PDB file of C-alpha atoms and ligand atoms in Angstrom:
ATOM      1  CA  MET A 112    -119.241 155.289 122.204  1.00 61.00           C
ATOM      2  CA  PRO A 113    -116.108 154.596 119.987  1.00 69.00           C
ATOM      3  CA  ALA A 114    -116.325 151.385 118.092  1.00 68.00           C
ATOM      4  CA  ALA A 115    -113.073 148.950 117.498  1.00 69.00           C
ATOM      5  CA  LYS A 116    -111.243 149.686 113.901  1.00 75.00           C
ATOM      6  CA  ASP A 117    -107.791 147.617 112.479  1.00 86.00           C
ATOM      7  CA  PRO A 118    -105.204 147.911 114.323  1.00 92.00           C
ATOM      8  CA  LEU A 119    -102.645 150.651 112.120  1.00 93.00           C
ATOM      9  CA  PRO A 120    -100.025 148.314 109.619  1.00 91.00           C
ATOM     10  CA  ARG A 121     -96.788 149.721 112.897  1.00 91.00           C
ATOM     11  CA  SER A 122     -97.091 151.672 115.701  1.00 94.00           C
ATOM     12  CA  LEU A 123     -93.951 152.966 117.947  1.00 96.00           C
ATOM     13  CA  GLU A 124     -93.496 152.476 122.232  1.00 96.00           C
ATOM     14  CA  PRO A 125     -94.123 155.281 123.672  1.00 97.00           C
ATOM     15  CA  LEU A 126     -91.141 157.094 124.816  1.00 97.00           C
ATOM     16  CA  PRO A 127     -90.960 158.051 129.070  1.00 96.00           C
ATOM     17  CA  ASP A 128     -93.254 160.856 129.949  1.00 96.00           C
ATOM     18  CA  GLU A 129     -93.653 160.894 126.513  1.00 98.00           C
ATOM     19  CA  SER A 130     -97.912 163.077 125.775  1.00 97.00           C
ATOM     20  CA  LEU A 131    -100.401 161.747 123.832  1.00 97.00           C
ATOM     21  CA  PRO A 132    -100.155 164.321 121.210  1.00 96.00           C
ATOM     22  CA  GLY A 133     -96.366 163.416 121.456  1.00 97.00           C
ATOM     23  CA  PHE A 134     -97.066 160.256 120.865  1.00 97.00           C
ATOM     24  CA  LEU A 135     -99.318 160.560 117.524  1.00 97.00           C
ATOM     25  CA  LEU A 136     -97.268 163.106 115.829  1.00 97.00           C
ATOM     26  CA  ARG A 137     -94.548 160.352 116.210  1.00 97.00           C
ATOM     27  CA  LEU A 138     -96.624 157.548 114.786  1.00 97.00           C
ATOM     28  CA  ALA A 139     -97.605 159.702 111.963  1.00 96.00           C
ATOM     29  CA  HIS A 140     -94.061 160.321 111.110  1.00 96.00           C
ATOM     30  CA  ARG A 141     -94.077 156.984 110.932  1.00 96.00           C
ATOM     31  CA  LEU A 142     -96.559 155.630 108.999  1.00 96.00           C
ATOM     32  CA  ASP A 143     -96.750 159.160 106.760  1.00 96.00           C
ATOM     33  CA  LEU A 144     -99.693 159.815 107.854  1.00 95.00           C
ATOM     34  CA  THR A 145    -101.210 163.544 109.169  1.00 94.00           C
ATOM     35  CA  PRO A 146    -101.602 163.233 113.041  1.00 95.00           C
ATOM     36  CA  SER A 147    -105.777 163.694 112.289  1.00 94.00           C
ATOM     37  CA  HIS A 148    -105.953 160.182 110.523  1.00 94.00           C
ATOM     38  CA  VAL A 149    -103.954 158.534 112.580  1.00 95.00           C
ATOM     39  CA  ALA A 150    -106.540 160.195 115.752  1.00 95.00           C
ATOM     40  CA  ARG A 151    -108.992 158.841 113.574  1.00 94.00           C
ATOM     41  CA  ARG A 152    -107.837 155.596 112.731  1.00 94.00           C
ATOM     42  CA  ALA A 153    -107.257 154.869 116.635  1.00 94.00           C
ATOM     43  CA  SER A 154    -111.136 156.682 117.729  1.00 92.00           C
ATOM     44  CA  LEU A 155    -110.012 159.239 119.310  1.00 93.00           C
ATOM     45  CA  ILE A 156    -112.130 161.559 116.198  1.00 89.00           C
ATOM     46  CA  THR A 157    -115.615 159.983 116.639  1.00 85.00           C
ATOM     47  CA  ALA A 158    -117.204 162.862 115.297  1.00 83.00           C
ATOM     48  CA  GLU A 159    -118.224 162.286 111.490  1.00 81.00           C
ATOM     49  CA  VAL A 160    -116.806 165.979 109.902  1.00 82.00           C
ATOM     50  CA  ALA A 161    -113.831 166.489 108.493  1.00 77.00           C
ATOM     51  CA  GLN A 162    -112.966 169.111 110.624  1.00 81.00           C
ATOM     52  CA  ALA A 163    -113.838 167.017 113.823  1.00 84.00           C
ATOM     53  CA  LYS A 164    -110.509 167.593 116.763  1.00 87.00           C
ATOM     54  CA  VAL A 165    -109.603 165.768 119.159  1.00 89.00           C
ATOM     55  CA  PRO A 166    -111.112 166.253 122.190  1.00 88.00           C
ATOM     56  CA  ALA A 167    -107.869 168.180 124.635  1.00 87.00           C
ATOM     57  CA  SER A 168    -109.849 165.814 127.431  1.00 86.00           C
ATOM     58  CA  HIS A 169    -107.856 163.419 126.131  1.00 91.00           C
ATOM     59  CA  LEU A 170    -105.106 165.340 127.633  1.00 90.00           C
ATOM     60  CA  LEU A 171    -105.714 164.333 131.439  1.00 88.00           C
ATOM     61  CA  MET A 172    -107.075 160.909 130.750  1.00 89.00           C
ATOM     62  CA  MET A 173    -109.110 158.410 128.381  1.00 92.00           C
ATOM     63  CA  GLU A 174    -112.104 157.086 129.885  1.00 90.00           C
ATOM     64  CA  ASP A 175    -111.872 152.578 129.473  1.00 92.00           C
ATOM     65  CA  VAL A 176    -113.851 152.132 126.536  1.00 93.00           C
ATOM     66  CA  VAL A 177    -111.710 154.920 124.343  1.00 94.00           C
ATOM     67  CA  LEU A 178    -108.406 153.690 126.452  1.00 95.00           C
ATOM     68  CA  ARG A 179    -108.848 149.791 125.016  1.00 96.00           C
ATOM     69  CA  VAL A 180    -109.810 150.706 121.538  1.00 96.00           C
ATOM     70  CA  PHE A 181    -106.876 153.939 121.348  1.00 96.00           C
ATOM     71  CA  ALA A 182    -104.305 151.228 122.731  1.00 97.00           C
ATOM     72  CA  ASP A 183    -105.780 148.103 120.700  1.00 96.00           C
ATOM     73  CA  ALA A 184    -105.141 150.603 117.134  1.00 97.00           C
ATOM     74  CA  THR A 185    -101.760 151.628 117.856  1.00 97.00           C
ATOM     75  CA  ARG A 186    -100.839 148.392 119.153  1.00 97.00           C
ATOM     76  CA  ILE A 187     -99.543 149.049 122.968  1.00 97.00           C
ATOM     77  CA  ALA A 188    -100.879 148.365 125.619  1.00 97.00           C
ATOM     78  CA  PRO A 189    -104.094 150.420 128.148  1.00 97.00           C
ATOM     79  CA  ALA A 190    -101.091 150.571 130.843  1.00 97.00           C
ATOM     80  CA  GLU A 191     -98.996 152.242 128.137  1.00 98.00           C
ATOM     81  CA  ALA A 192    -101.925 154.054 126.091  1.00 98.00           C
ATOM     82  CA  ASP A 193    -102.876 155.271 130.185  1.00 96.00           C
ATOM     83  CA  ARG A 194     -99.333 156.348 130.841  1.00 97.00           C
ATOM     84  CA  LEU A 195     -99.438 158.963 127.721  1.00 97.00           C
ATOM     85  CA  THR A 196    -101.839 160.785 129.562  1.00 95.00           C
ATOM     86  CA  LEU A 197    -101.851 163.290 132.524  1.00 92.00           C
ATOM     87  CA  ARG A 198    -104.063 160.671 135.242  1.00 90.00           C
ATOM     88  CA  PRO A 199    -101.509 158.659 136.400  1.00 91.00           C
ATOM     89  CA  TYR A 200    -100.081 162.406 138.041  1.00 90.00           C
ATOM     90  CA  THR A 201    -103.224 162.876 139.284  1.00 86.00           C
ATOM     91  CA  ASP A 202    -101.537 159.956 142.728  1.00 85.00           C
ATOM     92  CA  ARG A 203     -99.073 162.623 143.029  1.00 87.00           C
ATOM     93  CA  TYR A 204    -100.070 165.886 142.225  1.00 86.00           C
ATOM     94  CA  PRO A 205    -103.497 166.411 144.134  1.00 84.00           C
ATOM     95  CA  PRO A 206    -105.058 169.914 142.727  1.00 81.00           C
ATOM     96  CA  LEU A 207    -105.556 168.219 139.346  1.00 81.00           C
ATOM     97  CA  ALA A 208    -107.023 165.375 140.875  1.00 79.00           C
ATOM     98  CA  GLN A 209    -109.252 167.622 142.227  1.00 74.00           C
ATOM     99  CA  ALA A 210    -109.526 170.087 139.680  1.00 68.00           C
ATOM    100  CA  LEU A 211    -109.708 167.970 136.791  1.00 64.00           C
ATOM    101  CA  VAL A 212    -111.355 164.633 137.554  1.00 65.00           C
ATOM    102  CA  ARG A 213    -115.129 165.487 137.937  1.00 67.00           C
ATOM    103  CA  PRO A 214    -116.625 163.732 141.740  1.00 65.00           C
ATOM    104  CA  GLY A 215    -118.745 160.750 141.180  1.00 66.00           C
ATOM    105  CA  LYS A 216    -118.371 157.121 141.158  1.00 62.00           C
ATOM    106  CA  VAL A 217    -116.416 156.408 137.503  1.00 68.00           C
ATOM    107  CA  THR A 218    -113.792 159.531 136.835  1.00 68.00           C
ATOM    108  CA  ARG A 219    -113.990 161.659 133.487  1.00 71.00           C
ATOM    109  CA  PRO A 220    -112.399 164.860 132.579  1.00 70.00           C
ATOM    110  CA  ARG A 221    -113.369 168.113 133.099  1.00 70.00           C
ATOM    111  CA  LYS A 222    -114.009 169.579 129.871  1.00 68.00           C
ATOM    112  CA  VAL A 223    -112.832 173.513 131.174  1.00 70.00           C
ATOM    113  CA  PHE A 224    -109.322 173.727 132.497  1.00 70.00           C
ATOM    114  CA  PRO A 225    -107.900 176.208 135.011  1.00 75.00           C
ATOM    115  CA  PRO A 226    -104.840 177.870 133.072  1.00 74.00           C
ATOM    116  CA  TRP A 227    -103.080 177.826 136.430  1.00 77.00           C
ATOM    117  CA  LEU A 228    -102.909 174.360 136.340  1.00 82.00           C
ATOM    118  CA  LEU A 229    -102.714 173.119 132.661  1.00 83.00           C
ATOM    119  CA  MET A 230    -101.643 174.999 130.040  1.00 86.00           C
ATOM    120  CA  THR A 231    -103.495 175.522 126.447  1.00 88.00           C
ATOM    121  CA  HIS A 232     -99.624 175.462 125.038  1.00 92.00           C
ATOM    122  CA  SER A 233     -96.931 173.201 126.010  1.00 95.00           C
ATOM    123  CA  ARG A 234     -93.525 174.171 126.710  1.00 96.00           C
ATOM    124  CA  TYR A 235     -90.779 172.196 125.182  1.00 97.00           C
ATOM    125  CA  CYS A 236     -87.269 171.435 125.437  1.00 98.00           C
ATOM    126  CA  PRO A 237     -85.595 171.404 122.694  1.00 97.00           C
ATOM    127  CA  ALA A 238     -82.564 169.145 123.381  1.00 97.00           C
ATOM    128  CA  CYS A 239     -85.577 166.574 124.953  1.00 98.00           C
ATOM    129  CA  LEU A 240     -87.058 167.217 121.512  1.00 97.00           C
ATOM    130  CA  ALA A 241     -84.317 166.466 119.152  1.00 96.00           C
ATOM    131  CA  GLY A 242     -83.501 162.612 120.847  1.00 96.00           C
ATOM    132  CA  ASP A 243     -81.611 160.678 122.395  1.00 96.00           C
ATOM    133  CA  GLY A 244     -79.021 159.722 120.109  1.00 96.00           C
ATOM    134  CA  THR A 245     -81.508 156.457 119.137  1.00 96.00           C
ATOM    135  CA  PRO A 246     -82.194 155.328 115.592  1.00 96.00           C
ATOM    136  CA  ILE A 247     -85.683 155.405 116.576  1.00 95.00           C
ATOM    137  CA  GLN A 248     -85.174 158.919 117.808  1.00 96.00           C
ATOM    138  CA  ASN A 249     -82.818 160.643 114.848  1.00 96.00           C
ATOM    139  CA  ARG A 250     -85.959 159.532 112.973  1.00 95.00           C
ATOM    140  CA  TYR A 251     -88.424 160.500 114.578  1.00 95.00           C
ATOM    141  CA  GLY A 252     -88.256 162.895 116.888  1.00 96.00           C
ATOM    142  CA  GLY A 253     -87.486 162.654 121.117  1.00 97.00           C
ATOM    143  CA  PRO A 254     -91.116 163.126 123.122  1.00 98.00           C
ATOM    144  CA  TRP A 255     -93.197 166.231 123.783  1.00 98.00           C
ATOM    145  CA  LYS A 256     -93.032 165.378 127.302  1.00 97.00           C
ATOM    146  CA  ARG A 257     -96.666 165.497 129.580  1.00 96.00           C
ATOM    147  CA  GLN A 258     -95.430 167.687 131.941  1.00 95.00           C
ATOM    148  CA  TRP A 259     -94.610 170.399 130.297  1.00 96.00           C
ATOM    149  CA  ARG A 260     -98.053 170.712 130.142  1.00 93.00           C
ATOM    150  CA  LEU A 261     -97.936 171.541 134.086  1.00 92.00           C
ATOM    151  CA  GLY A 262     -98.772 175.223 135.001  1.00 89.00           C
ATOM    152  CA  VAL A 263     -95.788 174.259 137.337  1.00 90.00           C
ATOM    153  CA  VAL A 264     -92.887 172.625 135.008  1.00 94.00           C
ATOM    154  CA  PHE A 265     -90.947 175.250 134.153  1.00 95.00           C
ATOM    155  CA  ALA A 266     -87.226 173.717 133.651  1.00 98.00           C
ATOM    156  CA  CYS A 267     -85.886 169.748 132.359  1.00 98.00           C
ATOM    157  CA  LEU A 268     -84.038 168.433 134.819  1.00 96.00           C
ATOM    158  CA  ASP A 269     -82.423 165.894 132.106  1.00 96.00           C
ATOM    159  CA  HIS A 270     -80.823 168.327 130.660  1.00 97.00           C
ATOM    160  CA  GLN A 271     -80.694 171.187 133.307  1.00 97.00           C
ATOM    161  CA  VAL A 272     -82.398 174.154 131.314  1.00 98.00           C
ATOM    162  CA  PHE A 273     -85.723 176.322 131.808  1.00 98.00           C
ATOM    163  CA  LEU A 274     -87.989 175.673 129.050  1.00 98.00           C
ATOM    164  CA  HIS A 275     -88.984 177.348 126.198  1.00 97.00           C
ATOM    165  CA  HIS A 276     -92.576 178.882 125.850  1.00 91.00           C
ATOM    166  CA  GLU A 277     -92.912 179.983 121.852  1.00 93.00           C
ATOM    167  CA  CYS A 278     -91.495 179.111 118.800  1.00 93.00           C
ATOM    168  CA  ARG A 279     -88.147 180.778 118.398  1.00 92.00           C
ATOM    169  CA  ARG A 280     -89.070 181.866 114.568  1.00 92.00           C
ATOM    170  CA  CYS A 281     -92.836 182.986 114.446  1.00 93.00           C
ATOM    171  CA  ARG A 282     -93.140 183.542 118.368  1.00 93.00           C
ATOM    172  CA  LEU A 283     -96.351 182.023 119.312  1.00 92.00           C
ATOM    173  CA  PRO A 284     -97.073 179.575 121.733  1.00 92.00           C
ATOM    174  CA  ALA A 285     -95.619 175.675 120.883  1.00 93.00           C
ATOM    175  CA  LEU A 286     -98.367 173.046 120.159  1.00 92.00           C
ATOM    176  CA  GLY A 287    -100.987 175.997 121.005  1.00 88.00           C
ATOM    177  CA  GLY A 288    -102.926 176.205 117.632  1.00 78.00           C
ATOM    178  CA  ARG A 289    -104.567 180.039 116.901  1.00 79.00           C
ATOM    179  CA  PRO A 290    -103.940 182.256 118.973  1.00 77.00           C
ATOM    180  CA  GLY A 291    -107.402 182.854 121.383  1.00 78.00           C
ATOM    181  CA  SER A 292    -108.959 179.711 120.596  1.00 79.00           C
ATOM    182  CA  PRO A 293    -109.913 176.783 122.597  1.00 80.00           C
ATOM    183  CA  MET A 294    -107.861 174.940 124.263  1.00 82.00           C
ATOM    184  CA  THR A 295    -107.065 171.892 121.092  1.00 85.00           C
ATOM    185  CA  MET A 296    -104.418 168.923 121.266  1.00 88.00           C
ATOM    186  CA  LEU A 297    -103.167 168.599 118.056  1.00 89.00           C
ATOM    187  CA  PRO A 298    -103.182 172.032 116.493  1.00 89.00           C
ATOM    188  CA  ALA A 299    -102.516 171.491 112.481  1.00 88.00           C
ATOM    189  CA  SER A 300    -103.861 167.916 113.066  1.00 89.00           C
ATOM    190  CA  PRO A 301    -104.497 167.454 108.672  1.00 89.00           C
ATOM    191  CA  ALA A 302    -101.309 168.834 107.819  1.00 90.00           C
ATOM    192  CA  PRO A 303     -99.039 166.627 106.100  1.00 89.00           C
ATOM    193  CA  ARG A 304     -95.693 165.489 106.943  1.00 89.00           C
ATOM    194  CA  LEU A 305     -94.355 168.006 109.798  1.00 92.00           C
ATOM    195  CA  HIS A 306     -91.873 166.507 111.375  1.00 95.00           C
ATOM    196  CA  PRO A 307     -93.056 165.874 115.164  1.00 96.00           C
ATOM    197  CA  ALA A 308     -91.274 168.563 116.399  1.00 94.00           C
ATOM    198  CA  GLN A 309     -91.947 171.141 114.035  1.00 94.00           C
ATOM    199  CA  CYS A 310     -93.496 174.223 114.598  1.00 94.00           C
ATOM    200  CA  ARG A 311     -97.080 173.835 113.340  1.00 92.00           C
ATOM    201  CA  ASN A 312     -98.628 177.223 114.182  1.00 89.00           C
ATOM    202  CA  PRO A 313    -100.755 178.996 111.629  1.00 81.00           C
TER     203      PRO A 313
HETATM  204 ZN1   ZN B 694     -84.024 168.123 128.016  1.00 54.61          ZN
HETATM  205 ZN1   ZN B 695     -93.210 178.678 114.672  1.00 54.61          ZN
END
C-alpha cells in the first residue's frame, strides 16, 4: 500500500490526452530529477530495491489509494490523475474494459496485456511531441499521448499524419525498453537529464 509523502515542490498541469509516463517525464525534467525519483516520490514505486520499476498496469489505471496518493504528491486533482491513464477510455472502447479489467466488484488492471490492444511501446507524432509553441511546451515538450499506446490508433488527427512507431536514429520502438523485455512504462527511468521527447532506448 503506498504511503502518503510530502508533495513535490512544484508540478505541471497535465496536457490534453497526456499519458502517465509522459506526465512523469515532463515533471522530472521540470524538477531536474530522474523519472524514477519522481515516481518514487509520488509512491508509484513502492518496492525498496533500487531497480524497481513503475508497474506497467498503471498505464491502464491507478487503483483508488494509489490515485489519491499520486494526486496529492503531484499537486493535481484525482480526476486529472485518472485522465492520465487509459481507464476513462473504457467507457468508449469496450474491448479495453473487457480485456484489461478483471471481473469482480472492484475494477483492477490485469497484469498481462493482449498485444492487439495495448502495445509494449508507444507510437508517436513528432509534431505533438515538439509542443504547440506555448512557453511551457517549448520548455518541457508536448504530450506523449495515452491513445498512442492503443493498437487501433495509428494517426494523429490534430496534425493529419500517420504516427511513427520507431526512433528514427536507433530504429527501435519508442518507449519500448530493451527488445524482448516485458512491457515497461518508463524505460531508462533512472537516466538523468533526458528531454521528455528524447529517445530512451538502450
Ligand atoms: Zn500530432
Ligand atoms: Zn533511438
